[in-house]
GROMACS .gro file of N, CA and C in nm:
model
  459
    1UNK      N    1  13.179   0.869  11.642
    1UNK     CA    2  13.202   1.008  11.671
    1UNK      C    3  13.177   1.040  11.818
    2UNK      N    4  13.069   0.943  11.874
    2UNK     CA    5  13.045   0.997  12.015
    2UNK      C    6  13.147   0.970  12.088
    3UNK      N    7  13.276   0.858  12.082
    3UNK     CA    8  13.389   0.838  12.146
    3UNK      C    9  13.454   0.919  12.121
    4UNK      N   10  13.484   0.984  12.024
    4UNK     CA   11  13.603   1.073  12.021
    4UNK      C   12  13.514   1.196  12.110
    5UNK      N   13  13.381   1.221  12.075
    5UNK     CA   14  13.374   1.385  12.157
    5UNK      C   15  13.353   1.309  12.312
    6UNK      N   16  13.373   1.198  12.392
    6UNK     CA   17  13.412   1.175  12.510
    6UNK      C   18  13.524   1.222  12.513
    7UNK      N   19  13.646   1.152  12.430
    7UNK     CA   20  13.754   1.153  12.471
    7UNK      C   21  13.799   1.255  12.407
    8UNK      N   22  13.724   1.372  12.341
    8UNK     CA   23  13.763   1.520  12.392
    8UNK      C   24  13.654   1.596  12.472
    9UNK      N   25  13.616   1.563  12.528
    9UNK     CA   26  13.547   1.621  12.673
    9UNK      C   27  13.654   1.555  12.785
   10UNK      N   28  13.695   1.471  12.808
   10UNK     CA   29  13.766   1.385  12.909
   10UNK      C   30  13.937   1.498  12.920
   11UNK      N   31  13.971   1.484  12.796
   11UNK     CA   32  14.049   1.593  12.788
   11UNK      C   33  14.040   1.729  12.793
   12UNK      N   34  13.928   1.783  12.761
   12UNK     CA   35  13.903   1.880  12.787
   12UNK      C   36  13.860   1.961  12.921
   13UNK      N   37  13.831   1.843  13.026
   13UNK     CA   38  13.817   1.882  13.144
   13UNK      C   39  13.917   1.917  13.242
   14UNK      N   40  14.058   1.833  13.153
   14UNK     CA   41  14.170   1.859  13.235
   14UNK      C   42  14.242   1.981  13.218
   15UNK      N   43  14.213   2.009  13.074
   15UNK     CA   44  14.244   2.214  13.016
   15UNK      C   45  14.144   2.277  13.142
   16UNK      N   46  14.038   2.241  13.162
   16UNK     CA   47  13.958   2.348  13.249
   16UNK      C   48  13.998   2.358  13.349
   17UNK      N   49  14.055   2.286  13.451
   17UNK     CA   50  14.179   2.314  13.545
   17UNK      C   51  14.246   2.389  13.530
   18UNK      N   52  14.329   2.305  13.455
   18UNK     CA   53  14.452   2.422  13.412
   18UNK      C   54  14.398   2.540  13.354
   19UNK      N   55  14.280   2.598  13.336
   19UNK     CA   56  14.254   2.692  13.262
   19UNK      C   57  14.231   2.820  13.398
   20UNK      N   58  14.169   2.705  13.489
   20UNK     CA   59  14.091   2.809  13.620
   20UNK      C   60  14.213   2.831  13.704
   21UNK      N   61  14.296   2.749  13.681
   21UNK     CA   62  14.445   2.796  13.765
   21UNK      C   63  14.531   2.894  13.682
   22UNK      N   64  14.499   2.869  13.564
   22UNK     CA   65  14.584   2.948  13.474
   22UNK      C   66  14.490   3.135  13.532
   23UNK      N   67  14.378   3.120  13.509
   23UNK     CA   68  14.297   3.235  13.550
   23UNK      C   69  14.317   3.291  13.664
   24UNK      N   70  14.348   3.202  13.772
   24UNK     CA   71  14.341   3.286  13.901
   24UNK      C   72  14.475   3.328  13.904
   25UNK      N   73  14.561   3.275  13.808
   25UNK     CA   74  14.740   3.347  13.833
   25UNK      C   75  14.707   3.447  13.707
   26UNK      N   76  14.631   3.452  13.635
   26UNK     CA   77  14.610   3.587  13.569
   26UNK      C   78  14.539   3.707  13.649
   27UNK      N   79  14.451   3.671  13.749
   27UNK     CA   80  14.383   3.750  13.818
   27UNK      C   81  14.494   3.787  13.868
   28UNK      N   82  14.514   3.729  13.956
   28UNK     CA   83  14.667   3.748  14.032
   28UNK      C   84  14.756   3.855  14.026
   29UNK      N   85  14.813   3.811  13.876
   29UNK     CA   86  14.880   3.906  13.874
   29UNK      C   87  14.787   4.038  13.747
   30UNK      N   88  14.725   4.037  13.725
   30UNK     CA   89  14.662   4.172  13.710
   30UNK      C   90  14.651   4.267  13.828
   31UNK      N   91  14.601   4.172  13.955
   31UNK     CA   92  14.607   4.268  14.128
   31UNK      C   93  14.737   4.295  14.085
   32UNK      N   94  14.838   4.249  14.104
   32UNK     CA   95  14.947   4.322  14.113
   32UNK      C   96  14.993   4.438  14.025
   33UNK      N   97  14.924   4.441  13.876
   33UNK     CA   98  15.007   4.527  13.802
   33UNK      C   99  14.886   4.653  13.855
   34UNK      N  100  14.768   4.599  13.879
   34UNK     CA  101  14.693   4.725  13.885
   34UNK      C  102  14.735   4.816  14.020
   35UNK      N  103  14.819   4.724  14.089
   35UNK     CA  104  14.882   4.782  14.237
   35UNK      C  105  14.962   4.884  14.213
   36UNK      N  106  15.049   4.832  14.111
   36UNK     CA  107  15.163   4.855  14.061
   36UNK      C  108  15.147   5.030  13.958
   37UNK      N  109  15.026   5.014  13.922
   37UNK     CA  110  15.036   5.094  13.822
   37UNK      C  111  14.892   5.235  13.876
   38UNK      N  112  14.880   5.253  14.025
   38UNK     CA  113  14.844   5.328  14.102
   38UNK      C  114  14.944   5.415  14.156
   39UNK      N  115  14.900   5.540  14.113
   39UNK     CA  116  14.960   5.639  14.063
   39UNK      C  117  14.925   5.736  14.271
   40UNK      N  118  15.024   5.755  14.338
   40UNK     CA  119  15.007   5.813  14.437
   40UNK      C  120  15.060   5.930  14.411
   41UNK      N  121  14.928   6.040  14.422
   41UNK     CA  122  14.990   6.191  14.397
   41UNK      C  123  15.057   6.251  14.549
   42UNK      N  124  15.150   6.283  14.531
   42UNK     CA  125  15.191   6.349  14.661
   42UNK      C  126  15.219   6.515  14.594
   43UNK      N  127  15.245   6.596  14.700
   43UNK     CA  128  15.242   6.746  14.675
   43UNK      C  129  15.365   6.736  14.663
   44UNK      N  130  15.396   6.804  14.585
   44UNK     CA  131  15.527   6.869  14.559
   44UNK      C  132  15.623   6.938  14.643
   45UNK      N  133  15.745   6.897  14.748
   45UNK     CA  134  15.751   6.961  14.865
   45UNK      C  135  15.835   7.091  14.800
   46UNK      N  136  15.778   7.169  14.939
   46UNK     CA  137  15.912   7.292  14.919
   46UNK      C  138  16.036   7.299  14.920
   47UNK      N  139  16.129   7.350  14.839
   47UNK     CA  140  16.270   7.318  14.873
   47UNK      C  141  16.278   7.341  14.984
   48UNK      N  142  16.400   7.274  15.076
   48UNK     CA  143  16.407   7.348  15.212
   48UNK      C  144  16.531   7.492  15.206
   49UNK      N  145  16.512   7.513  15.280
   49UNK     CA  146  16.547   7.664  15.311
   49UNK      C  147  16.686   7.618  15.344
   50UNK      N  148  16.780   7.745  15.296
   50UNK     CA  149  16.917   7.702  15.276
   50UNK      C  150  16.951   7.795  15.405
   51UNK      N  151  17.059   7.731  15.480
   51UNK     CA  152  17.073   7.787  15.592
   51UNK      C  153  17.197   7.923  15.572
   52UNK      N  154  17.225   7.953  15.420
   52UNK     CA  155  17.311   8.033  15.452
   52UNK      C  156  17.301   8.195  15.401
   53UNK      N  157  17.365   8.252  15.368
   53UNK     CA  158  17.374   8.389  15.304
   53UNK      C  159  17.459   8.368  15.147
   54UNK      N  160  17.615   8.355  15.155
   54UNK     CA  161  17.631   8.279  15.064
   54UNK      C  162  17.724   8.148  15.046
   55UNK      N  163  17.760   8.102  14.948
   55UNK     CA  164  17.843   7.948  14.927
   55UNK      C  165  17.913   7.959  14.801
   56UNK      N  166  18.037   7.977  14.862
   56UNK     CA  167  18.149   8.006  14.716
   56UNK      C  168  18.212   7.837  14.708
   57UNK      N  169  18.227   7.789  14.611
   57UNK     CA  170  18.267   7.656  14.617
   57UNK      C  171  18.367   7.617  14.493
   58UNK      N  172  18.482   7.584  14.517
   58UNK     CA  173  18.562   7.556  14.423
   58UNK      C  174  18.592   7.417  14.420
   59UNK      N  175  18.615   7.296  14.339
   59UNK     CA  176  18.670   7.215  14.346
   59UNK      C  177  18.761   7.178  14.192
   60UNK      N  178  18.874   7.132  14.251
   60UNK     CA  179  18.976   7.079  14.125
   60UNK      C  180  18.993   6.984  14.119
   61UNK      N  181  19.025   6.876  14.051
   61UNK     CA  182  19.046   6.735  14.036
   61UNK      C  183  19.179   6.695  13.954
   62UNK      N  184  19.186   6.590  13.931
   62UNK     CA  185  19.333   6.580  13.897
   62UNK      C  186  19.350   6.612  13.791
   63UNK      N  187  19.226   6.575  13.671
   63UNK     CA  188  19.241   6.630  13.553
   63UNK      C  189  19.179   6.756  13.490
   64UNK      N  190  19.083   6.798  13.598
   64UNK     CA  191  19.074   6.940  13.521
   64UNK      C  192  19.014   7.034  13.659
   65UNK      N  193  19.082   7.169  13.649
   65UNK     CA  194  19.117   7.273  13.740
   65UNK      C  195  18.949   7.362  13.686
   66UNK      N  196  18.928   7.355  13.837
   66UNK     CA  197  18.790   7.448  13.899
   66UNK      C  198  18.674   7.337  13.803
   67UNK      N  199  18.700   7.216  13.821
   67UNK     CA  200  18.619   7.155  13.738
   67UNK      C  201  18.503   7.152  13.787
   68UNK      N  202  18.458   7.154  13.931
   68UNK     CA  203  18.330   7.227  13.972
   68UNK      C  204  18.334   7.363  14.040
   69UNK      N  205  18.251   7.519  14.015
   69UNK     CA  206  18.262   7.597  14.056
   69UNK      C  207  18.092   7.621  14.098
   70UNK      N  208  18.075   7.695  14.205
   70UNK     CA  209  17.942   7.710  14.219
   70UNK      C  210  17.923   7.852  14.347
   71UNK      N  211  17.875   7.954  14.316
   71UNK     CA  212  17.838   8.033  14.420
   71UNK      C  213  17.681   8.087  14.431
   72UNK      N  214  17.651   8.055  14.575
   72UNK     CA  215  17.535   8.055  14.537
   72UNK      C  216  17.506   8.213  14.679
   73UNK      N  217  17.437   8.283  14.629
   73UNK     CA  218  17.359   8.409  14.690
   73UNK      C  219  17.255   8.427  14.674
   74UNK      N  220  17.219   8.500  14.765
   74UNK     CA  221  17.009   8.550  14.804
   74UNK      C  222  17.003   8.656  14.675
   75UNK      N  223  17.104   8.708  14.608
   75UNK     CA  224  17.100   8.787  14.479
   75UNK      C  225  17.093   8.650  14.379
   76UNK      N  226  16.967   8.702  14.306
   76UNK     CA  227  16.999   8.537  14.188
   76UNK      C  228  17.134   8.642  14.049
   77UNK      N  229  17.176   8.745  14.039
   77UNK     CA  230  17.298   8.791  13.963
   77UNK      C  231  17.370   8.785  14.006
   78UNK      N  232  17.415   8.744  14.118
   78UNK     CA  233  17.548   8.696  14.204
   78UNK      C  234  17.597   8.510  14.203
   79UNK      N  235  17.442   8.455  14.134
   79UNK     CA  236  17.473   8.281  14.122
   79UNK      C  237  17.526   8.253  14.015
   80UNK      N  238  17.631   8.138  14.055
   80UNK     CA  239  17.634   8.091  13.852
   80UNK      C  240  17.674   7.953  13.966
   81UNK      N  241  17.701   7.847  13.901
   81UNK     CA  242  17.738   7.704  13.844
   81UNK      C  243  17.787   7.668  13.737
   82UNK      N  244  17.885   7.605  13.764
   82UNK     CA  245  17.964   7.515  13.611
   82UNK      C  246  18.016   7.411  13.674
   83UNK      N  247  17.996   7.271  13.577
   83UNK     CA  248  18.052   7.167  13.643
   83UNK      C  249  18.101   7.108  13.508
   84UNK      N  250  18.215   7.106  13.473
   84UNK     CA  251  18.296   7.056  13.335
   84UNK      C  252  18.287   6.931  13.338
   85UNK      N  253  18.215   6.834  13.415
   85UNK     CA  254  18.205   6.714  13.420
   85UNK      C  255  18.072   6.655  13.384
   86UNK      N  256  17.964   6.751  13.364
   86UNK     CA  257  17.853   6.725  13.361
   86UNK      C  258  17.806   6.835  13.226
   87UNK      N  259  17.931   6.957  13.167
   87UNK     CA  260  17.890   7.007  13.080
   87UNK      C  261  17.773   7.093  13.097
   88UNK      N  262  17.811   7.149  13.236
   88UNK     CA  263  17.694   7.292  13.282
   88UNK      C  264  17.760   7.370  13.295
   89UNK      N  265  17.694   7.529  13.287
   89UNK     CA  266  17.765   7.629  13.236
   89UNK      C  267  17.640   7.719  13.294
   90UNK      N  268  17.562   7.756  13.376
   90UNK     CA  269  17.457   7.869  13.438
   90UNK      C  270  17.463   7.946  13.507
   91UNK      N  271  17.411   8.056  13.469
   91UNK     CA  272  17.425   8.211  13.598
   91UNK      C  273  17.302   8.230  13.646
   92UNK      N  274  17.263   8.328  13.716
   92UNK     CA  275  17.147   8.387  13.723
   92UNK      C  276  17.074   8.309  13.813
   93UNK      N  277  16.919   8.326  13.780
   93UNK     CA  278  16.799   8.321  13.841
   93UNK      C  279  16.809   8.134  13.843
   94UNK      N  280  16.860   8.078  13.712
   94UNK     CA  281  16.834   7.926  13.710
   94UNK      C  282  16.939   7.874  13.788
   95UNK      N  283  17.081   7.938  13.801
   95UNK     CA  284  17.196   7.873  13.881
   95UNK      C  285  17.159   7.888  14.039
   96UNK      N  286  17.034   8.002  14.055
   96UNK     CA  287  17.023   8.026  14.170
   96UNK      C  288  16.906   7.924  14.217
   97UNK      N  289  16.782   7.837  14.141
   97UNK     CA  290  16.719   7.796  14.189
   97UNK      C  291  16.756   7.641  14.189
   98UNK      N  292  16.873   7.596  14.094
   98UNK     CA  293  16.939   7.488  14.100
   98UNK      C  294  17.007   7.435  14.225
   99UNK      N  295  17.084   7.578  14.241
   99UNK     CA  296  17.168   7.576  14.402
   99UNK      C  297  17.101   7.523  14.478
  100UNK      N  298  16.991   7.644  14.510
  100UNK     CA  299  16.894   7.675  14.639
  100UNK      C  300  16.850   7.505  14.673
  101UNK      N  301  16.811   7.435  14.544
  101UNK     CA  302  16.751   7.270  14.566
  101UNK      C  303  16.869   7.228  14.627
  102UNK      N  304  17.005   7.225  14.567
  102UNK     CA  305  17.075   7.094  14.584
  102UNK      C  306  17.122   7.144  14.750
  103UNK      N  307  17.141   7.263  14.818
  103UNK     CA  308  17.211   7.274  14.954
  103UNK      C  309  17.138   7.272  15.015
  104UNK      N  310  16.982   7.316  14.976
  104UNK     CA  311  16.856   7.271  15.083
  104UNK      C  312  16.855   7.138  15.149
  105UNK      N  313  16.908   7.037  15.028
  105UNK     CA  314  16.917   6.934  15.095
  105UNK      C  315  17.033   6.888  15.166
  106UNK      N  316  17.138   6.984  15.162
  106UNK     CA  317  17.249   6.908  15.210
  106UNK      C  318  17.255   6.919  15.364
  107UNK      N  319  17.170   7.017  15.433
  107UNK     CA  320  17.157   7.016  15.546
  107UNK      C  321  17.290   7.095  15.677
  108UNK      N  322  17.351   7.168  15.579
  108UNK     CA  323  17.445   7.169  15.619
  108UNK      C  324  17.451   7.304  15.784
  109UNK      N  325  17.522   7.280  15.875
  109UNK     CA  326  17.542   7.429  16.009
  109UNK      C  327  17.654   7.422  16.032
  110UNK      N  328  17.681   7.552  16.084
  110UNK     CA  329  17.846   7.582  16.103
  110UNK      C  330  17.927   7.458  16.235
  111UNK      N  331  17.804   7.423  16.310
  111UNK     CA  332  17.876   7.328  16.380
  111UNK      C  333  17.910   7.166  16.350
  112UNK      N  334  17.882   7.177  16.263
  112UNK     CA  335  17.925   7.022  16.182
  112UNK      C  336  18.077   7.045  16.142
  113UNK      N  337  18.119   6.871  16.149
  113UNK     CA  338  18.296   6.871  16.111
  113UNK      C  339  18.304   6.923  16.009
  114UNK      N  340  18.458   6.965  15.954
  114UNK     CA  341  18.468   7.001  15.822
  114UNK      C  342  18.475   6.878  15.772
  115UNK      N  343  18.522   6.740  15.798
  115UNK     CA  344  18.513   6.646  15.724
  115UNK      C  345  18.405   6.584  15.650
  116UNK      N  346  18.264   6.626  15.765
  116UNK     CA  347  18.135   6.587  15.727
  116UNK      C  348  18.047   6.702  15.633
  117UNK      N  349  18.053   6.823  15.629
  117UNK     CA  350  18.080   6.911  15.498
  117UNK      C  351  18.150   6.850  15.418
  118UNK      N  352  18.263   6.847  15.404
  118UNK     CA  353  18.350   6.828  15.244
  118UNK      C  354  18.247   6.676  15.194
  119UNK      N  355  18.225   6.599  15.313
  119UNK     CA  356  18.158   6.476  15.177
  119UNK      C  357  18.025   6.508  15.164
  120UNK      N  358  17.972   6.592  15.235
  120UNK     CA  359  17.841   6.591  15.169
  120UNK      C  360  17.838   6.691  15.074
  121UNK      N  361  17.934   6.779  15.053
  121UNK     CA  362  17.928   6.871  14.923
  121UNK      C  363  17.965   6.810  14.795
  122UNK      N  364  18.056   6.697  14.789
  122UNK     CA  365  18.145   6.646  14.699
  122UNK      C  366  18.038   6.560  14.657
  123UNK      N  367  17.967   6.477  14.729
  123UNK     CA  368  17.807   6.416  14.695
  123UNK      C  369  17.806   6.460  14.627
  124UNK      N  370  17.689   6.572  14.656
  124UNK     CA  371  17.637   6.662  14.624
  124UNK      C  372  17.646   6.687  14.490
  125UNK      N  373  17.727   6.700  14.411
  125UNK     CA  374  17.799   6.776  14.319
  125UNK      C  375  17.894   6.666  14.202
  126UNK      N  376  17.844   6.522  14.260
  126UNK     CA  377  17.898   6.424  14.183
  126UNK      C  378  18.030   6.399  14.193
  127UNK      N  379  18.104   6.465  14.317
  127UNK     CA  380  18.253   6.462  14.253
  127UNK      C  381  18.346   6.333  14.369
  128UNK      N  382  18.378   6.222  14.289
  128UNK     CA  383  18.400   6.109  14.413
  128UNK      C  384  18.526   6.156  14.421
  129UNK      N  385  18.665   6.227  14.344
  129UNK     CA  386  18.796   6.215  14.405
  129UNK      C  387  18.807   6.347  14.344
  130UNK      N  388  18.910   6.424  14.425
  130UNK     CA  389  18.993   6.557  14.397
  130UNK      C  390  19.063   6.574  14.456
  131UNK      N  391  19.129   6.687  14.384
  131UNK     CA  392  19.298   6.738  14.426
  131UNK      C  393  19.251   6.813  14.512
  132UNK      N  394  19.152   6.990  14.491
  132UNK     CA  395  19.171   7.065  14.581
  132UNK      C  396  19.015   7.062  14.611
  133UNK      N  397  19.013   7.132  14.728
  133UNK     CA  398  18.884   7.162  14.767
  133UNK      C  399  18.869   7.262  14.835
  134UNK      N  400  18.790   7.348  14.770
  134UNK     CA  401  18.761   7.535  14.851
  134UNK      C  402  18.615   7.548  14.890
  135UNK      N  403  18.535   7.561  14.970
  135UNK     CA  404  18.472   7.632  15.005
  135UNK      C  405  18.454   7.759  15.144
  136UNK      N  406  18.344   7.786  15.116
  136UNK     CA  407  18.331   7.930  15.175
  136UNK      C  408  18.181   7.965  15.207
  137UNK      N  409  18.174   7.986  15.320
  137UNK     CA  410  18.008   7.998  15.331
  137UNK      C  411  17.982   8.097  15.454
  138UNK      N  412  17.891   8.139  15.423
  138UNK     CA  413  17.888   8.298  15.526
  138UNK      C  414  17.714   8.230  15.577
  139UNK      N  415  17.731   8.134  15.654
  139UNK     CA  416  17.639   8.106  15.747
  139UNK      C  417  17.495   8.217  15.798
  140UNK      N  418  17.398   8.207  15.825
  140UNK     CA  419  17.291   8.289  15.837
  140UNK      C  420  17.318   8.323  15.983
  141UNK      N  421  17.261   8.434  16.027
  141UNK     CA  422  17.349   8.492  16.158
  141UNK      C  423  17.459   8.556  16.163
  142UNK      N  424  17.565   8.464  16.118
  142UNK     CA  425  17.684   8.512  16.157
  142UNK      C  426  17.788   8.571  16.076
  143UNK      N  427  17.859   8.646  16.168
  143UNK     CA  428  17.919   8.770  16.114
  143UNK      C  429  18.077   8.669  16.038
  144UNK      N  430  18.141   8.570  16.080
  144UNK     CA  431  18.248   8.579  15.988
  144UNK      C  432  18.225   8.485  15.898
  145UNK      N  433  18.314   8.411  15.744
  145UNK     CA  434  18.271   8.319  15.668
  145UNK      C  435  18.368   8.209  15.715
  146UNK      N  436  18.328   8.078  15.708
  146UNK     CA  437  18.364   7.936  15.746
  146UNK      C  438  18.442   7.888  15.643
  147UNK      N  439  18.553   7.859  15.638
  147UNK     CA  440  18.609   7.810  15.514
  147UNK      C  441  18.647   7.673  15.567
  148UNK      N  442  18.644   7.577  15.436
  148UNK     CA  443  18.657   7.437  15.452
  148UNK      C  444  18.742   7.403  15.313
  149UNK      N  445  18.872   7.368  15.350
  149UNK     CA  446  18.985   7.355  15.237
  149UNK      C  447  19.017   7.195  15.284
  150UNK      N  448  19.071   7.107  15.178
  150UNK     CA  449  19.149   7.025  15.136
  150UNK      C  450  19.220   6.980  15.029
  151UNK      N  451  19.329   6.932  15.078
  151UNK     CA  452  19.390   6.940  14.915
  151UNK      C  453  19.457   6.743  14.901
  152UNK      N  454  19.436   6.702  14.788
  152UNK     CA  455  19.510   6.574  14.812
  152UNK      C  456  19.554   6.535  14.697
  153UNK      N  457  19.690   6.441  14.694
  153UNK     CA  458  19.808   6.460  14.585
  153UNK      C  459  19.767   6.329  14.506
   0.00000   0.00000   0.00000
């Protein structure tokens, strides 16, 4: 009996290797999941401030007409949104704080191309191809509204 518990100690010393290597790639990666699973609170930023007064926005696509519509005003009973592609349909106070997020970020001023408007609205708004494209935006300051049209067949 004392040979065999050599020759499982003899073997068993070579598991303890592999056991302490097996351990330090468990340590290992425990650092990592515990890295991983550190939770960084950041504050919640403010939307940014929309640079305009208001934003009438039409777009049509090949298969369905005003398939995104969106106007957005400093009156939240003057907002609505509908996008038949996404199956939204909102007025009011919620179409108005939906807006207010998505053009805060779009960053948009009257001195930018119209080309560089139309794609960051169409972003914006999910829409990669269309027929027509209307908007309308009465810029902060200024007295006339900016219209940005395209149409493609």
């Amino acid at each position: 009996t004392s040979a065999l518990l050599l020759g499982a100690c003899g073997d068993n010393n070579d598991e303890v290797e592999e056991n302490e290597l097996n351990e330090s790639e468990v340590q290992k990666q425990e650092e990592v999941t515990t890295e991983e699973d550190t939770v960084v609170e950041t504050p919640e930023e403010e939307p940014k401030e929309v640079a305009f007064e208001t934003f009438n926005l039409k777009i049509d696509t090949a298969d369905t007409k005003e398939a995104v519509v969106a106007q957005y005003s400093k009156e939240p009973k003057d907002s609505l949104y509908s996008n038949e592609l996404d199956a939204a349909d909102i007025k009011g106070e919620e179409a108005k704080e939906l807006l207010h997020s998505v053009l805060g970020e779009l960053q948009l001023n009257k001195d930018m191309a119209d080309e560089d408007v139309i794609q960051r609205v169409t972003l914006a708004f999910g829409i990669e191809e269309y027929k027509n494209f209307n908007l309308e935006i009465a810029y902060n300051g200024e007295k006339e509204v900016k219209t940005y049209t395209d149409s493609k067949k």
